[in-house]
Coordinates of C-alpha atoms in Angstrom, one line a residue:
M69 CA -7.7 -50.4 -144.3
N70 CA -10.5 -52.7 -145.6
K71 CA -13.8 -51.3 -145.2
L72 CA -15.4 -54.3 -143.0
L73 CA -12.1 -53.8 -140.6
Y74 CA -12.9 -50.1 -140.4
I75 CA -16.6 -50.9 -139.5
A76 CA -15.9 -53.3 -137.1
K77 CA -13.3 -51.1 -135.3
R78 CA -16.0 -48.3 -135.1
L79 CA -18.5 -50.8 -133.6
V80 CA -15.7 -51.6 -131.0
L81 CA -15.3 -48.0 -130.2
G82 CA -19.1 -47.6 -129.9
V83 CA -19.2 -50.1 -126.9
P84 CA -17.5 -47.3 -124.6
V85 CA -20.2 -44.8 -125.5
V86 CA -23.1 -47.4 -124.9
L87 CA -21.5 -48.3 -121.6
F88 CA -21.4 -44.6 -120.6
G89 CA -24.8 -43.6 -122.0
L90 CA -26.2 -46.7 -119.8
T91 CA -24.2 -45.6 -116.5
M92 CA -25.7 -42.0 -117.0
T93 CA -29.1 -43.5 -117.3
F94 CA -28.8 -45.6 -114.1
V95 CA -27.2 -42.6 -112.3
I96 CA -30.1 -40.2 -113.4
I97 CA -32.7 -42.9 -112.7
Y98 CA -31.6 -44.3 -109.4
L99 CA -30.5 -41.2 -107.6
S100 CA -33.3 -39.1 -108.3
P101 CA -35.9 -38.9 -105.5
F102 CA -38.3 -41.3 -106.4
D103 CA -39.4 -44.6 -104.8
P104 CA -40.3 -47.5 -107.3
T105 CA -42.7 -49.1 -104.9
T106 CA -44.5 -45.8 -104.3
A107 CA -44.7 -45.5 -108.0
I108 CA -46.6 -48.8 -108.2
L109 CA -48.3 -49.1 -105.5
G110 CA -49.4 -45.7 -104.4
R111 CA -48.5 -43.8 -101.3
D112 CA -51.2 -45.4 -99.0
A113 CA -49.8 -49.2 -99.8
D114 CA -49.2 -51.5 -97.2
P115 CA -45.7 -51.5 -95.7
Q116 CA -46.0 -55.3 -95.9
T117 CA -46.7 -55.4 -99.3
A118 CA -44.2 -52.4 -100.6
R119 CA -41.4 -54.3 -98.9
Q120 CA -42.4 -57.9 -100.8
L121 CA -42.4 -55.6 -103.9
A122 CA -39.0 -54.0 -103.3
V123 CA -37.7 -57.6 -102.9
A124 CA -39.2 -58.7 -106.3
L125 CA -37.9 -55.6 -108.2
G126 CA -34.2 -56.4 -107.1
L127 CA -34.0 -53.3 -104.5
R128 CA -34.1 -55.0 -101.0
Y129 CA -33.1 -58.4 -100.2
P130 CA -35.8 -60.9 -98.4
N131 CA -34.4 -59.5 -94.9
G132 CA -35.4 -55.9 -95.6
Q133 CA -31.8 -54.7 -96.4
P134 CA -31.3 -52.5 -99.2
I135 CA -29.1 -54.2 -102.3
P136 CA -26.0 -52.1 -102.5
L137 CA -26.3 -49.7 -105.5
W138 CA -23.0 -51.2 -107.2
I139 CA -25.1 -54.8 -107.4
Q140 CA -28.2 -52.7 -108.6
Y141 CA -26.0 -51.1 -111.3
W142 CA -24.4 -54.2 -112.4
N143 CA -27.9 -55.8 -112.6
F144 CA -29.1 -53.1 -114.6
L145 CA -26.2 -53.1 -117.0
T146 CA -26.5 -56.7 -117.9
D147 CA -30.1 -57.0 -117.9
T148 CA -30.4 -54.0 -120.6
I149 CA -27.3 -55.0 -122.5
T150 CA -28.9 -58.6 -123.0
F151 CA -32.3 -56.9 -123.8
N152 CA -33.9 -58.3 -120.6
F153 CA -35.9 -55.2 -119.8
G154 CA -38.4 -56.9 -117.4
Q155 CA -42.0 -55.9 -117.2
S156 CA -43.6 -52.3 -117.1
W157 CA -44.2 -51.1 -113.7
V158 CA -46.5 -48.5 -114.3
V159 CA -47.5 -47.7 -117.8
T160 CA -48.9 -50.9 -119.0
R161 CA -48.3 -53.1 -115.5
G162 CA -47.0 -56.6 -116.1
Q163 CA -46.5 -56.4 -119.8
S164 CA -42.9 -56.7 -121.1
A165 CA -40.8 -53.4 -121.7
A166 CA -39.6 -55.1 -125.2
Q167 CA -42.7 -56.0 -126.2
L168 CA -44.3 -52.6 -125.7
V169 CA -41.1 -50.9 -127.4
W170 CA -41.4 -53.0 -130.1
E171 CA -45.4 -52.4 -130.6
R172 CA -44.8 -48.7 -130.7
M173 CA -41.8 -48.5 -132.9
P174 CA -43.5 -49.0 -136.2
A175 CA -45.2 -45.9 -135.7
T176 CA -42.2 -43.8 -134.8
I177 CA -40.1 -45.3 -137.4
W178 CA -42.9 -44.4 -140.3
L179 CA -43.2 -40.8 -138.5
G180 CA -39.2 -40.3 -138.7
L181 CA -39.0 -42.1 -142.2
W182 CA -41.4 -39.5 -143.9
S183 CA -39.9 -36.5 -141.8
V184 CA -36.5 -37.6 -143.2
V185 CA -37.6 -37.7 -146.9
I186 CA -39.6 -34.5 -146.5
A187 CA -36.6 -32.7 -145.2
L188 CA -34.1 -34.2 -147.6
A189 CA -36.5 -33.7 -150.6
L190 CA -37.2 -30.0 -149.9
G191 CA -34.4 -28.9 -147.9
I192 CA -31.1 -30.0 -150.2
P193 CA -32.6 -29.1 -153.5
L194 CA -33.9 -25.4 -152.2
G195 CA -30.1 -24.9 -150.5
L196 CA -28.7 -25.8 -153.6
Y197 CA -30.9 -23.7 -155.7
A198 CA -30.2 -20.6 -153.4
G199 CA -26.5 -21.2 -153.4
L200 CA -26.5 -21.4 -157.5
R201 CA -29.1 -18.2 -157.9
A202 CA -27.1 -16.2 -155.2
N203 CA -28.7 -12.9 -154.5
T204 CA -31.6 -13.3 -156.8
W205 CA -35.3 -13.5 -156.1
G206 CA -35.3 -17.1 -156.0
D207 CA -32.3 -17.1 -153.4
Y208 CA -34.3 -14.4 -151.4
T209 CA -37.7 -16.9 -151.3
A210 CA -35.9 -19.8 -150.6
S211 CA -33.6 -18.5 -147.6
F212 CA -36.4 -16.6 -146.2
G213 CA -38.7 -19.8 -146.5
G214 CA -36.1 -21.8 -144.7
I215 CA -35.6 -19.2 -141.9
V216 CA -39.2 -19.2 -141.4
W217 CA -39.8 -23.0 -141.1
R218 CA -36.3 -22.7 -138.9
A219 CA -37.9 -20.6 -136.7
M220 CA -41.1 -21.8 -136.2
P221 CA -41.3 -24.0 -132.8
N222 CA -42.6 -27.6 -133.6
F223 CA -45.0 -27.5 -130.8
W224 CA -46.5 -24.3 -132.2
L225 CA -47.0 -25.6 -135.7
A226 CA -48.2 -29.2 -134.5
V227 CA -50.8 -27.4 -132.7
M228 CA -51.8 -25.1 -135.4
L229 CA -51.9 -27.5 -138.2
A230 CA -53.7 -30.1 -135.9
G231 CA -56.0 -27.7 -135.0
V232 CA -56.9 -26.5 -138.5
L233 CA -57.1 -30.0 -139.8
S234 CA -59.2 -31.7 -137.7
A235 CA -61.6 -28.8 -136.3
G236 CA -62.7 -27.5 -139.7
G237 CA -61.6 -24.7 -141.9
V238 CA -59.7 -23.7 -144.8
L239 CA -57.8 -26.9 -144.8
S240 CA -60.4 -29.3 -143.3
F241 CA -60.8 -30.9 -146.9
Y242 CA -57.5 -32.7 -146.4
R243 CA -59.2 -35.7 -144.4
G244 CA -61.6 -36.5 -147.1
F245 CA -59.2 -35.7 -150.1
L246 CA -58.7 -38.8 -152.6
I247 CA -58.7 -41.1 -149.3
P248 CA -60.7 -40.4 -146.4
T249 CA -58.4 -40.3 -143.4
D250 CA -57.7 -38.6 -140.0
V251 CA -54.9 -36.7 -138.6
I252 CA -54.8 -37.4 -135.1
G253 CA -54.0 -41.0 -133.8
T254 CA -52.1 -43.7 -135.3
P255 CA -53.2 -45.1 -138.7
A256 CA -54.6 -48.8 -138.4
A257 CA -53.4 -49.3 -142.0
L258 CA -49.8 -48.9 -140.5
G259 CA -50.2 -52.5 -139.0
N260 CA -51.3 -53.9 -142.5
L261 CA -48.7 -52.4 -145.0
F262 CA -48.2 -56.0 -146.6
G263 CA -51.5 -57.6 -148.0
S264 CA -52.2 -61.2 -147.3
Y265 CA -50.6 -62.4 -150.5
S266 CA -47.0 -63.2 -151.2
L267 CA -44.8 -63.2 -154.1
G268 CA -42.6 -66.3 -154.9
P269 CA -41.8 -69.6 -153.4
I270 CA -40.2 -68.0 -150.3
G271 CA -42.9 -65.8 -149.6
I272 CA -41.9 -62.4 -150.2
P273 CA -44.8 -60.2 -148.9
V274 CA -46.6 -57.8 -151.4
P275 CA -47.0 -54.0 -150.2
D276 CA -51.0 -53.2 -150.0
P277 CA -51.0 -49.8 -152.1
Y278 CA -54.2 -48.7 -150.3
N279 CA -53.0 -49.2 -146.9
W280 CA -49.6 -47.4 -147.6
A281 CA -51.4 -44.6 -149.3
V282 CA -53.9 -44.4 -146.3
A283 CA -50.9 -44.6 -143.5
F284 CA -48.9 -41.9 -145.4
K285 CA -51.8 -39.2 -145.6
W286 CA -52.5 -39.8 -142.3
I287 CA -49.0 -39.5 -141.1
L288 CA -47.9 -36.5 -143.6
P289 CA -49.1 -33.6 -141.5
A290 CA -46.8 -34.7 -138.4
A291 CA -44.2 -35.6 -140.8
L292 CA -44.3 -32.2 -142.2
V293 CA -44.0 -30.3 -138.5
L294 CA -41.3 -32.8 -137.5
G295 CA -39.2 -32.2 -140.7
S296 CA -39.7 -28.6 -141.2
S297 CA -36.8 -27.2 -138.5
S298 CA -34.4 -29.8 -140.2
M299 CA -35.6 -28.6 -143.9
G300 CA -35.0 -24.8 -142.6
N301 CA -31.6 -26.1 -141.6
E302 CA -30.5 -27.9 -144.8
V303 CA -31.7 -24.8 -146.8
R304 CA -29.2 -22.3 -145.0
I305 CA -26.3 -24.7 -144.6
G306 CA -26.6 -26.4 -148.2
R307 CA -26.7 -22.7 -149.8
T308 CA -23.4 -21.6 -147.7
A309 CA -21.7 -24.9 -149.0
V310 CA -22.8 -24.2 -152.4
L311 CA -21.4 -20.8 -152.5
E312 CA -18.2 -21.9 -150.9
S313 CA -18.0 -24.7 -153.5
I314 CA -18.5 -22.3 -156.4
N315 CA -15.7 -19.8 -155.4
A316 CA -13.0 -22.5 -154.8
P317 CA -10.2 -22.7 -157.3
Y318 CA -11.1 -26.3 -158.7
I319 CA -14.3 -24.9 -160.2
D320 CA -12.3 -22.2 -162.4
T321 CA -10.1 -25.5 -163.1
A322 CA -13.2 -27.2 -164.2
K323 CA -14.2 -24.4 -166.4
A324 CA -11.0 -24.0 -168.2
K325 CA -11.0 -27.6 -169.0
G326 CA -14.5 -27.0 -170.8
L327 CA -16.6 -28.9 -168.6
S328 CA -20.3 -28.4 -168.9
E329 CA -22.3 -26.7 -166.3
R330 CA -24.1 -29.7 -165.4
V331 CA -20.9 -31.7 -164.9
I332 CA -19.6 -29.2 -163.1
I333 CA -22.6 -28.7 -160.7
G334 CA -23.4 -32.6 -160.2
K335 CA -19.8 -33.7 -159.9
H336 CA -18.3 -31.3 -158.3
V337 CA -20.3 -28.3 -156.5
A338 CA -23.2 -30.4 -155.2
R339 CA -20.7 -33.5 -154.1
N340 CA -18.5 -31.3 -152.0
A341 CA -21.5 -29.3 -150.5
M342 CA -22.5 -32.8 -149.2
I343 CA -19.3 -32.9 -147.0
P344 CA -20.7 -30.0 -144.6
L345 CA -24.5 -31.1 -145.0
L346 CA -23.8 -34.8 -143.8
P347 CA -23.3 -34.5 -140.4
V348 CA -26.4 -32.4 -140.4
I349 CA -28.2 -34.8 -142.2
M350 CA -27.3 -38.0 -140.0
G351 CA -27.7 -36.1 -137.0
E352 CA -31.5 -35.1 -138.3
F353 CA -32.0 -39.0 -139.2
Y354 CA -31.1 -39.8 -135.3
L355 CA -33.6 -37.0 -133.9
L356 CA -36.4 -37.6 -136.5
I357 CA -36.4 -41.7 -136.3
G358 CA -36.1 -41.2 -132.2
G359 CA -39.5 -39.1 -132.8
S360 CA -40.6 -36.0 -131.3
V361 CA -42.5 -36.5 -127.9
L362 CA -44.6 -33.1 -128.2
V363 CA -45.3 -33.9 -132.1
E364 CA -46.4 -37.6 -131.2
L365 CA -48.4 -36.2 -128.2
I366 CA -50.1 -33.4 -130.2
F367 CA -51.0 -35.7 -133.0
G368 CA -52.0 -38.5 -130.7
I369 CA -49.5 -40.8 -132.3
R370 CA -48.7 -44.3 -130.2
G371 CA -45.0 -44.1 -130.7
L372 CA -41.6 -44.2 -128.7
G373 CA -41.5 -40.4 -128.0
N374 CA -45.1 -40.7 -126.5
L375 CA -44.1 -43.9 -124.5
F376 CA -41.0 -42.3 -123.3
L377 CA -43.0 -39.2 -121.9
S378 CA -45.3 -41.5 -120.1
A379 CA -42.6 -43.5 -118.5
V380 CA -40.7 -40.5 -117.0
L381 CA -43.7 -39.2 -115.7
A382 CA -44.6 -42.4 -114.1
S383 CA -41.3 -43.2 -112.9
D384 CA -41.5 -46.8 -115.3
V385 CA -37.9 -47.6 -114.9
P386 CA -37.7 -50.9 -117.2
I387 CA -39.4 -48.7 -120.1
I388 CA -36.9 -46.0 -119.6
G389 CA -34.0 -48.4 -119.6
A390 CA -35.2 -50.0 -122.8
L391 CA -35.9 -46.8 -124.5
T392 CA -32.7 -45.3 -123.6
Y393 CA -30.7 -48.5 -124.7
V394 CA -32.6 -48.3 -128.1
F395 CA -31.8 -44.7 -128.6
I396 CA -28.3 -45.1 -127.8
L397 CA -27.7 -47.9 -130.3
I398 CA -29.5 -46.0 -133.0
L399 CA -27.0 -42.8 -132.5
V400 CA -23.9 -45.3 -132.4
F401 CA -25.6 -46.8 -135.6
F402 CA -25.7 -43.6 -137.4
N403 CA -22.4 -41.9 -135.9
I404 CA -20.6 -45.3 -138.1
A405 CA -22.9 -44.8 -141.0
Q406 CA -21.5 -41.0 -141.0
D407 CA -18.3 -42.0 -141.0
V408 CA -18.5 -44.5 -144.1
A409 CA -20.3 -42.1 -145.9
Y410 CA -17.7 -39.7 -145.9
T411 CA -15.3 -42.1 -147.4
L412 CA -18.1 -42.4 -150.2
I413 CA -18.9 -38.9 -150.7
D414 CA -15.0 -37.8 -150.8
P415 CA -12.6 -40.1 -152.0
R416 CA -9.7 -38.3 -150.6
I417 CA -10.8 -39.2 -147.1
G418 CA -9.4 -42.4 -146.1
L419 CA -10.8 -44.9 -144.0
E420 CA -8.9 -43.8 -141.0
G421 CA -10.3 -39.9 -141.2
Q422 CA -7.0 -38.8 -143.1
E423 CA -6.7 -37.8 -146.5
D424 CA -4.6 -40.4 -148.8

């Protein structure tokens, strides 16, 4: 099957997933014991004002009768799918929910990006090394490090690292090392990663090296915390996958053909070890890009995770719906990317998920 047709088919199959996710979001929000008018106006609001607000929110008709739940559901579904999220009720009252999500997205993407890079750059090589040097001190050290990183809760590690880096101590030099930065808050340089100059007649923006360095150094501690558990998973699963590949019959065949150790490891062992690692990596991509509520909260990062927590605590339905929709779309995207990546790693896997 043509790859474009396959991707289109997967996109169509993702529609029911999106609809189900939005339906469950509606059920949880609108059947929970909270009153939107109370969340906005407070408990001591004037009844007439509360009724007018309920009409404006689409919860009641002008005569005071409640709008049927199925109509509310249809309005919620159509508005969310068309990105018409409305305005924030409580968190930033009157501001567009879509605009608020768009403003917070760069910080979460920047944090998630470097969390993924750290997890992949450290976890996969250590897992491959441990598997290739099984039952040696290198294997024991890498495996023990992976277990320790995996076992440490993110919130505990975030509190410890943020405290040590910001309050002084052995690691307090980090803030002034090479480039003066802080570790708490959202780096201002993140909003100006590209300078005022442009390259070529079409105006390609030119990256600003200094702002990139500042934004990276600022976010590095939080990214290290967020990527730590993922790195531990990749070390453990990568080691197991390498051991299974090394002991497979096709490795003996490759050795009998006289292939060099570098070719065997690079073309056969590492490539086949990536097959069980792929769903782990793709799942971590979604979790890391989606952000971590606790990590963003502890490090004071104004990202989507922090925004989602504020919206839930304040019962801000427009923001909750907008963020849920964004996360569902990211999940569907990574699931499709995972299926396509399988066919690139292992040519034996057909586009229908069956062996050719």
